[in-house]
Coordinates of C-alpha atoms in Angstrom, one line a residue:
Chain A
M1 CA 23.1 32.7 11.5
I2 CA 24.2 29.0 11.0
L3 CA 22.2 26.4 12.8
T4 CA 24.0 23.3 14.1
V5 CA 21.7 20.4 15.6
T6 CA 23.3 18.0 18.0
L7 CA 20.5 15.5 19.3
N8 CA 22.8 13.8 21.4
T9 CA 24.8 16.4 23.3
A10 CA 27.4 15.6 26.0
L11 CA 29.5 17.4 28.8
D12 CA 33.1 16.3 27.5
I13 CA 35.4 16.0 30.5
T14 CA 39.1 15.3 30.1
Y15 CA 41.1 13.7 33.0
R16 CA 44.8 13.7 33.1
V17 CA 46.5 10.8 34.9
P18 CA 50.2 9.7 35.2
S19 CA 49.2 6.5 33.7
L20 CA 45.9 4.5 33.6
R21 CA 46.2 1.0 35.3
P22 CA 43.0 -0.9 35.5
H23 CA 42.0 -1.9 38.8
A24 CA 44.3 0.7 40.6
S25 CA 43.4 4.0 42.3
H26 CA 44.3 7.3 40.4
R27 CA 44.6 10.8 41.5
V28 CA 43.6 13.1 38.7
S29 CA 46.0 15.9 38.2
E30 CA 43.9 18.1 35.9
V31 CA 40.2 18.1 35.1
T32 CA 38.9 20.1 32.1
E33 CA 35.2 20.1 31.2
R34 CA 33.3 21.7 28.2
P35 CA 30.0 21.3 26.2
G36 CA 30.2 18.6 23.6
G37 CA 28.7 16.6 20.8
K38 CA 29.8 17.2 17.3
G39 CA 27.4 20.0 16.5
V40 CA 28.4 21.9 19.6
N41 CA 32.0 21.7 18.7
V42 CA 31.3 22.8 15.2
A43 CA 29.3 25.8 16.5
R44 CA 32.4 26.7 18.7
V45 CA 34.7 26.9 15.7
L46 CA 32.2 28.9 13.6
A47 CA 31.7 31.5 16.4
A48 CA 35.8 31.6 16.7
L49 CA 35.6 32.4 13.0
G50 CA 33.1 35.2 13.5
H51 CA 29.9 33.6 12.6
E52 CA 26.6 33.7 14.4
V53 CA 25.7 30.4 15.5
T54 CA 22.6 28.9 17.1
V55 CA 23.0 25.4 18.7
T56 CA 19.7 23.1 19.1
G57 CA 19.2 19.5 20.0
F58 CA 18.6 18.2 23.4
A59 CA 19.7 19.0 27.1
G60 CA 18.4 17.6 30.3
G61 CA 19.2 16.9 34.1
T62 CA 22.0 18.2 36.1
T63 CA 24.6 17.5 33.3
G64 CA 22.3 19.4 30.9
R65 CA 22.1 22.4 33.2
I66 CA 25.9 22.5 33.7
L67 CA 26.2 22.1 29.7
R68 CA 23.8 25.2 29.1
D69 CA 25.5 27.1 31.7
R70 CA 28.8 26.7 29.9
L71 CA 27.2 27.5 26.7
T72 CA 25.9 30.8 27.9
G73 CA 29.6 31.6 28.4
T74 CA 30.6 30.8 24.9
P75 CA 30.7 34.2 22.8
G76 CA 28.8 34.1 19.4
V77 CA 26.8 30.9 20.4
R78 CA 23.1 31.1 20.9
D79 CA 21.7 28.2 22.8
A80 CA 18.5 27.0 21.5
L81 CA 18.6 23.3 23.1
V82 CA 15.0 21.7 23.8
P83 CA 14.7 20.6 27.5
V84 CA 14.1 16.9 28.0
S85 CA 13.3 15.0 31.2
G86 CA 16.3 12.7 30.9
T87 CA 20.0 13.3 31.8
T88 CA 22.4 14.7 29.3
R89 CA 25.4 12.3 29.0
R90 CA 28.9 12.9 30.1
T91 CA 31.9 11.7 28.2
I92 CA 35.2 11.3 30.0
A93 CA 38.7 11.0 28.2
V94 CA 41.4 9.8 30.4
V95 CA 44.6 10.9 29.0
D96 CA 47.7 9.1 30.1
E97 CA 50.4 11.7 30.6
R98 CA 53.3 8.9 30.1
S99 CA 52.1 7.4 26.7
G100 CA 49.8 10.2 25.6
G101 CA 47.0 7.7 25.0
T102 CA 43.4 8.4 25.7
T103 CA 40.9 5.9 27.3
Q104 CA 37.3 7.2 26.6
L105 CA 34.2 6.3 28.7
N106 CA 30.8 7.3 27.3
E107 CA 27.6 7.5 29.3
P108 CA 24.6 6.4 27.4
G109 CA 22.3 9.4 26.3
P110 CA 18.9 10.0 27.6
T111 CA 15.9 8.5 26.0
I112 CA 13.9 11.0 24.2
G113 CA 10.0 10.7 24.5
P114 CA 7.6 11.1 21.7
A115 CA 6.4 14.7 22.8
E116 CA 10.0 15.9 23.3
W117 CA 10.9 14.6 19.6
S118 CA 7.8 16.7 18.4
A119 CA 8.9 19.9 20.5
F120 CA 12.2 19.5 18.8
Q121 CA 10.8 19.4 15.4
E122 CA 8.7 22.4 16.0
A123 CA 11.5 24.3 17.4
Y124 CA 13.7 23.2 14.5
G125 CA 11.0 24.5 11.9
D126 CA 11.0 27.9 13.6
L127 CA 14.9 28.2 13.8
L128 CA 15.2 27.4 10.1
A129 CA 13.4 30.6 9.4
S130 CA 16.4 32.8 10.0
A131 CA 19.1 30.1 9.2
S132 CA 21.5 30.5 6.3
A133 CA 22.7 26.9 6.6
V134 CA 22.0 23.7 9.1
A135 CA 24.3 21.0 10.0
L136 CA 22.8 17.7 11.4
C137 CA 25.7 16.3 13.6
G138 CA 26.5 13.0 15.5
S139 CA 24.7 10.2 16.9
L140 CA 20.8 9.5 17.6
P141 CA 20.0 9.2 21.2
P142 CA 17.5 6.4 22.1
G143 CA 13.9 7.2 21.5
V144 CA 14.6 9.2 18.2
P145 CA 13.6 7.5 14.9
V146 CA 16.5 6.0 12.8
G147 CA 15.1 8.1 10.0
A148 CA 15.3 11.4 11.9
Y149 CA 18.0 13.1 9.8
A150 CA 16.4 12.1 6.4
S151 CA 13.2 13.9 7.8
L152 CA 15.1 16.8 9.1
A153 CA 16.9 17.3 6.0
R154 CA 13.8 17.5 4.0
I155 CA 12.2 20.0 6.3
A156 CA 15.4 22.2 5.7
R157 CA 15.5 21.9 1.8
A158 CA 11.6 22.7 1.8
A159 CA 12.6 25.9 4.0
G160 CA 15.3 26.7 1.5
V161 CA 18.2 26.2 3.9
P162 CA 21.3 24.1 2.7
V163 CA 21.9 21.0 4.8
L164 CA 25.2 19.3 5.9
L165 CA 25.0 15.8 7.3
D166 CA 27.8 14.2 9.5
T167 CA 26.7 11.2 11.2
S168 CA 27.6 7.4 11.0
G169 CA 25.8 3.9 11.0
A170 CA 22.1 3.6 10.4
A171 CA 21.5 7.3 11.1
L172 CA 23.9 7.9 8.0
R173 CA 22.4 5.3 5.7
R174 CA 18.8 6.4 6.4
G175 CA 19.6 10.1 6.4
V176 CA 21.3 10.3 3.2
A177 CA 17.9 9.6 1.7
G178 CA 16.9 13.0 2.8
R179 CA 19.1 14.3 0.1
P180 CA 21.5 16.5 2.1
D181 CA 23.3 19.2 0.1
V182 CA 26.6 18.1 1.7
L183 CA 27.5 14.8 3.3
K184 CA 30.8 14.6 5.4
P185 CA 31.6 10.9 6.1
N186 CA 35.1 9.8 7.1
A187 CA 36.8 6.8 5.5
E188 CA 35.4 4.2 7.9
E189 CA 31.7 5.7 7.5
L190 CA 32.0 5.8 3.9
A191 CA 33.1 2.1 3.6
E192 CA 30.3 1.2 5.9
L193 CA 27.8 3.1 3.8
T194 CA 28.9 1.9 0.4
G195 CA 30.8 -1.4 1.1
S196 CA 33.8 0.0 -0.9
H197 CA 37.2 0.8 0.7
E198 CA 38.3 2.7 -2.7
P199 CA 37.9 6.3 -1.7
L200 CA 36.8 7.7 -5.0
R201 CA 34.5 5.0 -5.9
A202 CA 32.9 5.0 -2.4
T203 CA 32.6 8.7 -2.7
Q204 CA 30.9 8.7 -5.8
D205 CA 28.6 5.9 -4.9
A206 CA 27.6 7.9 -1.6
R207 CA 26.8 10.9 -3.9
R208 CA 24.6 8.6 -6.1
R209 CA 22.7 7.6 -3.0
G210 CA 21.3 11.0 -2.5
A211 CA 23.8 13.7 -1.4
G212 CA 24.3 16.9 -3.4
T213 CA 28.2 16.9 -2.7
V214 CA 30.3 14.3 -0.8
V215 CA 33.4 15.5 1.2
A216 CA 35.1 12.6 2.4
S217 CA 37.8 13.1 5.1
L218 CA 40.6 10.8 4.8
G219 CA 42.6 11.9 7.8
P220 CA 46.4 12.9 7.3
E221 CA 45.5 12.7 3.5
G222 CA 43.0 15.6 3.6
V223 CA 39.8 15.5 1.8
L224 CA 38.3 14.0 -1.5
A225 CA 35.2 16.0 -2.6
V226 CA 32.8 14.9 -5.3
T227 CA 30.4 18.1 -6.1
P228 CA 28.0 19.0 -9.1
E229 CA 30.9 21.3 -10.4
G230 CA 33.6 18.8 -10.2
R231 CA 36.0 16.5 -8.2
W232 CA 38.7 17.6 -6.0
R233 CA 41.3 16.5 -3.5
A234 CA 42.6 19.0 -0.9
T235 CA 45.7 17.9 1.1
P236 CA 47.5 19.5 3.9
P237 CA 51.3 19.6 4.2
A238 CA 52.8 16.3 5.3
H239 CA 54.0 15.5 8.9
L240 CA 51.1 17.1 11.2
H241 CA 51.9 16.0 14.6
G242 CA 49.1 16.4 17.1
N243 CA 45.9 15.5 18.6
P244 CA 43.2 14.5 15.9
T245 CA 40.2 15.0 18.3
G246 CA 37.9 17.5 16.8
A247 CA 39.6 17.7 13.6
G248 CA 36.3 16.4 11.9
D249 CA 34.3 19.0 13.5
S250 CA 36.5 21.8 12.3
L251 CA 36.4 20.5 8.8
V252 CA 32.6 20.7 9.2
A253 CA 32.8 24.2 10.3
G254 CA 35.2 25.2 7.4
L255 CA 32.7 23.6 5.0
L256 CA 29.8 25.5 6.5
A257 CA 31.6 29.0 6.7
G258 CA 32.6 28.4 2.8
L259 CA 29.1 27.5 2.0
V260 CA 27.3 30.6 3.5
E261 CA 29.9 32.9 1.9
H262 CA 29.2 31.2 -1.3
L263 CA 33.1 30.4 -1.8
P264 CA 33.9 28.3 -4.9
W265 CA 34.6 24.6 -3.8
P266 CA 38.2 24.7 -4.2
D267 CA 38.4 27.6 -1.6
R268 CA 35.9 26.2 0.6
L269 CA 38.2 22.8 0.8
T270 CA 41.2 24.8 1.4
R271 CA 39.7 26.5 4.4
A272 CA 38.0 23.3 5.7
V273 CA 41.3 21.4 5.4
A274 CA 43.4 24.4 7.0
L275 CA 41.0 24.7 9.9
S276 CA 41.0 20.8 10.4
A277 CA 44.9 20.7 10.5
A278 CA 45.1 23.7 12.8
T279 CA 42.9 21.6 15.0
V280 CA 45.3 18.6 15.0
L281 CA 48.2 21.1 15.7
S282 CA 46.4 22.8 18.8
P283 CA 47.7 21.8 22.2
A284 CA 44.0 21.8 23.3
A285 CA 41.8 19.1 22.0
G286 CA 39.1 20.4 19.8
E287 CA 40.7 24.1 19.7
F288 CA 42.3 25.4 16.5
D289 CA 45.4 27.2 16.5
R290 CA 44.6 30.5 14.7
A291 CA 48.1 31.2 13.6
A292 CA 48.5 27.8 12.1
Y293 CA 45.3 28.2 10.4
E294 CA 46.2 31.4 8.7
D295 CA 49.6 29.8 7.8
L296 CA 47.9 26.5 6.4
L297 CA 45.5 28.5 4.3
G298 CA 48.5 29.0 1.8
R299 CA 49.8 25.6 2.1
V300 CA 46.8 23.2 1.4
A301 CA 47.2 21.7 -2.0
V302 CA 43.8 21.3 -4.1
T303 CA 44.0 19.4 -7.3
A304 CA 41.0 18.2 -9.7
E305 CA 40.5 14.5 -9.8
A306 CA 39.3 12.5 -12.6
S307 CA 36.3 10.3 -12.3
A308 CA 36.6 6.6 -11.1
A309 CA 33.5 5.4 -13.1
Chain B
M1 CA 21.3 14.7 66.5
I2 CA 24.8 13.0 65.3
L3 CA 27.0 15.3 63.4
T4 CA 29.3 14.1 60.8
V5 CA 32.0 16.3 59.3
T6 CA 33.3 15.7 55.7
L7 CA 35.8 18.5 54.7
N8 CA 36.4 16.8 51.4
T9 CA 32.9 15.9 50.3
A10 CA 32.6 14.1 46.9
L11 CA 30.0 13.2 44.3
D12 CA 30.6 9.4 43.9
I13 CA 30.0 8.0 40.5
T14 CA 30.0 4.4 39.4
Y15 CA 30.3 3.2 35.7
R16 CA 29.7 -0.2 34.8
V17 CA 31.8 -1.3 31.7
P18 CA 32.3 -5.0 30.3
S19 CA 35.8 -4.8 30.5
L20 CA 38.3 -1.5 30.9
R21 CA 41.0 -1.7 28.4
P22 CA 43.5 1.4 28.3
H23 CA 43.4 3.4 25.1
A24 CA 40.2 2.0 24.2
S25 CA 36.5 3.7 23.9
H26 CA 34.0 2.3 26.3
R27 CA 30.3 2.6 26.1
V28 CA 29.3 2.8 29.8
S29 CA 26.2 0.4 30.6
E30 CA 25.1 1.9 33.8
V31 CA 25.8 5.1 35.7
T32 CA 25.1 5.5 39.4
E33 CA 25.6 8.6 41.4
R34 CA 25.6 9.6 45.0
P35 CA 26.8 12.0 47.6
G36 CA 29.9 10.7 49.1
G37 CA 32.9 11.4 51.3
K38 CA 33.3 9.2 54.6
G39 CA 31.1 11.4 56.8
V40 CA 28.4 11.6 54.4
N41 CA 28.4 7.8 54.0
V42 CA 28.3 7.5 57.6
A43 CA 25.3 9.8 58.0
R44 CA 23.5 7.7 55.3
V45 CA 24.0 4.4 57.5
L46 CA 22.9 6.4 60.6
A47 CA 19.9 7.8 59.0
A48 CA 18.9 4.3 57.7
L49 CA 19.2 2.9 61.3
G50 CA 16.6 5.7 62.4
H51 CA 18.9 8.4 63.9
E52 CA 18.8 12.1 63.1
V53 CA 21.9 13.2 61.5
T54 CA 23.4 16.4 60.3
V55 CA 26.1 16.6 57.7
T56 CA 28.6 19.6 57.6
G57 CA 31.9 20.3 55.7
F58 CA 32.3 21.9 52.3
A59 CA 30.4 21.9 49.1
G60 CA 30.9 24.1 46.0
G61 CA 30.5 24.5 42.4
T62 CA 28.1 22.6 39.9
T63 CA 29.3 19.2 41.5
G64 CA 28.6 20.7 45.0
R65 CA 25.1 21.8 43.9
I66 CA 24.3 18.1 42.6
L67 CA 25.6 16.7 45.9
R68 CA 23.3 19.0 47.8
D69 CA 20.3 18.2 45.6
R70 CA 21.0 14.5 46.2
L71 CA 21.4 15.0 50.1
T72 CA 18.0 16.7 50.4
G73 CA 16.4 13.7 48.6
T74 CA 18.0 11.5 51.6
P75 CA 15.5 10.9 54.2
G76 CA 16.8 11.7 57.9
V77 CA 19.9 13.7 56.8
R78 CA 19.9 17.2 57.0
D79 CA 22.4 19.2 54.9
A80 CA 24.6 21.9 56.8
L81 CA 27.4 22.0 54.4
V82 CA 29.2 25.3 54.2
P83 CA 29.5 26.9 50.7
V84 CA 33.0 27.4 49.2
S85 CA 34.0 29.1 45.7
G86 CA 35.8 25.9 44.4
T87 CA 34.1 22.9 43.0
T88 CA 33.4 19.8 44.8
R89 CA 35.3 16.8 43.7
R90 CA 33.8 13.8 41.6
T91 CA 35.2 10.4 42.2
I92 CA 34.5 7.7 39.5
A93 CA 34.7 4.0 40.2
V94 CA 34.8 2.1 36.9
V95 CA 33.6 -1.4 37.6
D96 CA 34.9 -4.1 35.5
E97 CA 31.8 -6.5 35.0
R98 CA 34.1 -9.2 33.7
S99 CA 36.5 -9.6 36.5
G100 CA 34.6 -7.5 39.1
G101 CA 37.8 -5.2 39.5
T102 CA 37.3 -1.3 40.3
T103 CA 39.2 1.4 38.7
Q104 CA 39.2 4.4 40.8
L105 CA 39.7 8.1 39.3
N106 CA 39.6 10.7 42.1
E107 CA 39.5 14.5 41.2
P108 CA 41.2 16.9 43.2
G109 CA 39.4 18.7 45.9
P110 CA 38.8 22.4 45.9
T111 CA 41.4 24.5 47.8
I112 CA 39.8 26.0 50.8
G113 CA 40.3 29.9 51.7
P114 CA 41.0 31.1 55.1
A115 CA 37.5 32.8 55.1
E116 CA 36.0 29.6 54.2
W117 CA 37.7 27.8 57.0
S118 CA 36.6 30.4 59.4
A119 CA 33.1 30.1 58.2
F120 CA 33.2 26.5 58.6
Q121 CA 34.4 26.8 62.2
E122 CA 31.7 28.9 63.2
A123 CA 29.1 26.8 61.6
Y124 CA 30.6 23.8 63.4
G125 CA 30.5 25.5 66.9
D126 CA 26.8 26.3 66.4
L127 CA 26.1 22.9 65.3
L128 CA 27.7 21.1 68.3
A129 CA 25.2 22.9 70.5
S130 CA 22.5 20.5 69.6
A131 CA 24.9 17.5 68.8
S132 CA 25.0 14.0 70.9
A133 CA 28.1 13.1 69.0
V134 CA 30.3 14.2 66.2
A135 CA 32.4 12.2 63.9
L136 CA 35.4 13.9 62.0
C137 CA 35.9 11.9 58.8
G138 CA 38.2 11.4 55.9
S139 CA 41.0 13.7 54.2
L140 CA 41.6 17.2 54.4
P141 CA 41.2 19.5 51.2
P142 CA 44.0 21.8 50.4
G143 CA 44.0 24.9 52.3
V144 CA 42.6 23.2 55.5
P145 CA 45.4 23.2 58.2
V146 CA 46.9 19.9 58.9
G147 CA 46.0 20.3 62.6
A148 CA 42.4 20.9 61.9
Y149 CA 41.0 17.6 63.3
A150 CA 43.0 18.3 66.7
S151 CA 41.4 21.8 66.8
L152 CA 37.8 20.6 66.0
A153 CA 38.2 17.7 68.4
R154 CA 39.2 20.3 71.1
I155 CA 36.2 22.4 70.4
A156 CA 33.8 19.4 70.5
R157 CA 35.3 18.2 74.0
A158 CA 35.0 21.6 75.4
A159 CA 31.2 21.7 74.4
G160 CA 30.8 18.3 75.9
V161 CA 30.3 16.5 72.8
P162 CA 32.1 13.0 72.2
V163 CA 34.2 12.9 69.2
L164 CA 35.2 10.1 66.8
L165 CA 38.0 10.4 64.4
D166 CA 38.3 8.5 61.3
T167 CA 41.1 9.7 58.8
S168 CA 44.6 8.7 57.8
G169 CA 48.3 10.2 57.3
A170 CA 49.2 13.5 58.6
A171 CA 45.7 14.5 59.5
L172 CA 45.4 11.5 61.7
R173 CA 48.9 11.9 63.5
R174 CA 48.2 15.4 64.2
G175 CA 44.3 14.8 65.0
V176 CA 45.1 12.4 67.7
A177 CA 46.6 15.1 69.8
G178 CA 43.1 16.5 70.1
R179 CA 42.4 13.5 72.4
P180 CA 39.4 12.3 70.3
D181 CA 37.1 10.0 72.3
V182 CA 37.3 7.3 69.9
L183 CA 39.9 6.7 67.0
K184 CA 38.9 4.4 64.2
P185 CA 42.0 3.5 62.2
N186 CA 42.3 0.6 59.9
A187 CA 45.4 -1.7 60.1
E188 CA 47.4 0.3 57.6
E189 CA 46.7 3.7 59.0
L190 CA 47.5 2.1 62.6
A191 CA 51.0 1.0 61.1
E192 CA 51.7 4.3 59.6
L193 CA 50.7 6.0 62.9
T194 CA 52.7 3.7 65.3
G195 CA 55.3 2.0 63.2
S196 CA 54.0 -1.4 64.5
H197 CA 52.4 -4.2 62.5
E198 CA 51.5 -6.0 65.6
P199 CA 47.6 -5.1 66.0
L200 CA 47.4 -5.1 69.9
R201 CA 50.4 -3.5 70.4
A202 CA 49.7 -0.8 67.7
T203 CA 46.2 -0.2 69.0
Q204 CA 47.5 0.5 72.6
D205 CA 50.3 2.6 71.3
A206 CA 47.6 4.7 69.4
R207 CA 45.5 5.0 72.7
R208 CA 48.5 6.3 74.5
R209 CA 49.0 9.1 72.0
G210 CA 45.9 10.7 73.2
A211 CA 42.7 8.5 72.0
G212 CA 40.2 7.6 74.7
T213 CA 39.4 4.3 72.8
V214 CA 40.9 3.0 69.9
V215 CA 38.8 0.7 67.6
A216 CA 41.1 -0.9 64.9
S217 CA 39.4 -2.3 62.0
L218 CA 41.2 -5.3 60.8
G219 CA 39.1 -6.4 57.7
P220 CA 37.7 -9.9 57.6
E221 CA 39.0 -10.3 61.2
G222 CA 36.7 -8.0 62.5
V223 CA 37.9 -5.2 65.2
L224 CA 40.2 -4.8 68.1
A225 CA 39.2 -2.2 70.6
V226 CA 41.2 -1.0 73.4
T227 CA 38.9 1.1 75.8
P228 CA 39.0 2.5 79.3
E229 CA 36.8 -0.3 80.3
G230 CA 38.6 -3.3 78.7
R231 CA 39.9 -4.9 75.7
W232 CA 38.0 -6.8 73.2
R233 CA 38.0 -8.4 69.8
A234 CA 34.9 -8.9 67.8
T235 CA 34.8 -11.0 64.8
P236 CA 32.1 -11.7 62.1
P237 CA 31.2 -15.2 61.0
A238 CA 34.0 -16.5 58.5
H239 CA 33.7 -16.5 54.7
L240 CA 31.8 -13.3 54.0
H241 CA 32.2 -12.6 50.3
G242 CA 31.1 -9.2 48.8
N243 CA 32.1 -5.8 48.1
P244 CA 34.2 -4.1 51.0
T245 CA 33.6 -0.5 49.8
G246 CA 32.0 1.5 52.7
A247 CA 32.5 -1.2 55.3
G248 CA 34.7 1.1 57.4
D249 CA 31.9 4.0 57.2
S250 CA 29.2 1.5 58.5
L251 CA 31.7 0.4 61.2
V252 CA 31.8 4.0 62.3
A253 CA 28.2 4.7 62.0
G254 CA 27.7 1.6 64.5
L255 CA 30.1 2.8 66.8
L256 CA 28.3 6.2 67.0
A257 CA 25.0 4.6 67.2
G258 CA 26.2 2.5 70.2
L259 CA 27.6 5.6 71.6
V260 CA 24.7 7.9 71.7
E261 CA 22.7 5.0 73.0
H262 CA 25.0 4.4 75.7
L263 CA 25.6 0.8 74.9
P264 CA 28.4 -1.3 76.9
W265 CA 31.4 -1.6 74.8
P266 CA 30.9 -5.3 73.8
D267 CA 27.3 -4.4 72.6
R268 CA 28.6 -1.5 70.5
L269 CA 31.3 -3.6 68.8
T270 CA 28.9 -6.2 68.1
R271 CA 26.5 -3.6 66.3
A272 CA 29.3 -2.1 64.6
V273 CA 30.8 -5.3 63.2
A274 CA 27.4 -6.6 62.2
L275 CA 26.6 -3.4 60.2
S276 CA 30.2 -3.4 58.6
A277 CA 29.7 -7.2 57.6
A278 CA 26.4 -6.6 56.4
T279 CA 27.5 -3.8 54.1
V280 CA 30.2 -6.3 52.6
L281 CA 27.3 -8.6 51.8
S282 CA 25.0 -5.8 50.2
P283 CA 25.0 -6.0 46.4
A284 CA 25.0 -2.3 46.4
A285 CA 28.4 -0.7 47.4
G286 CA 28.2 1.3 50.7
E287 CA 24.7 0.2 51.6
F288 CA 23.9 -2.6 54.3
D289 CA 21.6 -5.4 54.0
R290 CA 19.1 -5.1 56.7
A291 CA 18.0 -8.6 56.8
A292 CA 21.8 -9.6 57.2
Y293 CA 22.4 -7.1 59.7
E294 CA 19.7 -8.3 61.9
D295 CA 20.9 -11.9 61.4
L296 CA 24.6 -10.8 61.9
L297 CA 23.9 -9.2 65.5
G298 CA 23.5 -12.9 66.8
R299 CA 26.7 -14.3 65.2
V300 CA 29.3 -11.7 65.9
A301 CA 31.9 -13.2 68.6
V302 CA 33.2 -10.8 71.3
T303 CA 35.9 -12.0 73.3
A304 CA 37.9 -10.2 76.0
E305 CA 41.6 -9.6 75.0
A306 CA 44.8 -9.6 77.5
S307 CA 47.2 -6.9 77.4
A308 CA 50.2 -6.8 75.0
A309 CA 52.1 -4.7 77.3

């Protein structure tokens, strides 16, 4: 199975309102609710592709209970979340029906105690024994050491399980030192990590910091990958209009699926970019449109890239 | 015990953010959560005053479960909510720390099925047997007949239990026909019911529509009461600055407390206005400041009012 780690899980709630006006009262016309946090989203896409996936990380309180109830109802996803005494956060996306804009309200995550962090590490070690790959995803909740991803990456490598890291800020800066097999920053995270806004230079720099491969996601321009076997750009067809929510998580799911199926890099990138684009095209945020995905598999352009150095 | 009915209960969530900006992402700095809906708020105040209170109405789904868990933790309040298959609504108040303004997001309530409405009426009849007074509070969820409050008021009167009605719109217009002992509209509800913006005239008119007594709440100007024993105005000291959330519910709690203690009307009004004003002065929305309440009891002015007719 593929293991995804989400230390800061969330219950993602979406409200639709005609138009959000500060200091006014709004009747919400539609409420949707689903388990969230990057690794949970990645797991949902992997399961939809037919992979066996296990989700770990933390869950607690009434929101954690709702999240776990919902996960249990997701076919193909096994819940191996570690209970904590704090309460899992909610995120609320208020979608303005008139403009299509989204206002985001994110609760703070629970503080993780030292005993809870130890319990997680033990569970993680046990889960790695049957994992074909592991993805370390998203932000770190308060109480988890900033070097957490470096240490989790090292444990996975020692167990012979390939590791993908998708995070930001200090967790990314410190995590890359754990030498993950794949790093998946977006343009902003890459610039923050390397100080360079030139994608190829920054991607190569990120790889020198410890990652085996860096796949930089460049939004509508697709991805730029610097791997031990070569450098490629994979680009979706132009003019994809839709909702980019979850496109990065679908990209990670595609990379993991290609990894465990031992596809050559250009094929992995094609799959990942097609999934990501099919997520932008789907009317439901964070879901992918299967017909669009299959069509896009034949329309992603992969080109070799010369070195910037 | 005093019985409060809240057919459209809610889990009231308050978020504090530095400043709410549409289409931006916000980190919520503080989350508070408590059982809500007018009758639930009234019950909380009554329990704090030392009264035994029972809460009935509907609760369902995961939000209903959280609401009931929280009610169980409220001393003096007994939970007699009737389970429904739909999900109890959440309301989110986003408090802007910079301006102090509040943006409200209200989920729709669950739709009540005919069998659920029958189950409620049966439970209500049983609860009336040990009630000294009943308050019918707030909006009607979808599925409940618009004449619900008229019928619940008649059942209570037949059981010899005095009834207070606090609602708005069609539920108020139809409910008053059930001849509640006390009607507690605010200025807006009163104008909507009677078509008159002149408070004394409108209050007298509302009484002629079927209520035994009408206590109109006029915000900072206190209340105007037209009772079988006379007409009074009760006014708090000027210049009360604070948060008016829950002031109307505290007013209802004060009227009920005075009713079951058989206080003369001027004393009931004094108590209700002092409680309401002490709620405005409390830093926590919907709570009352006990020291302020005791001080205000001696500072509310009650004056007899001549008829407008």
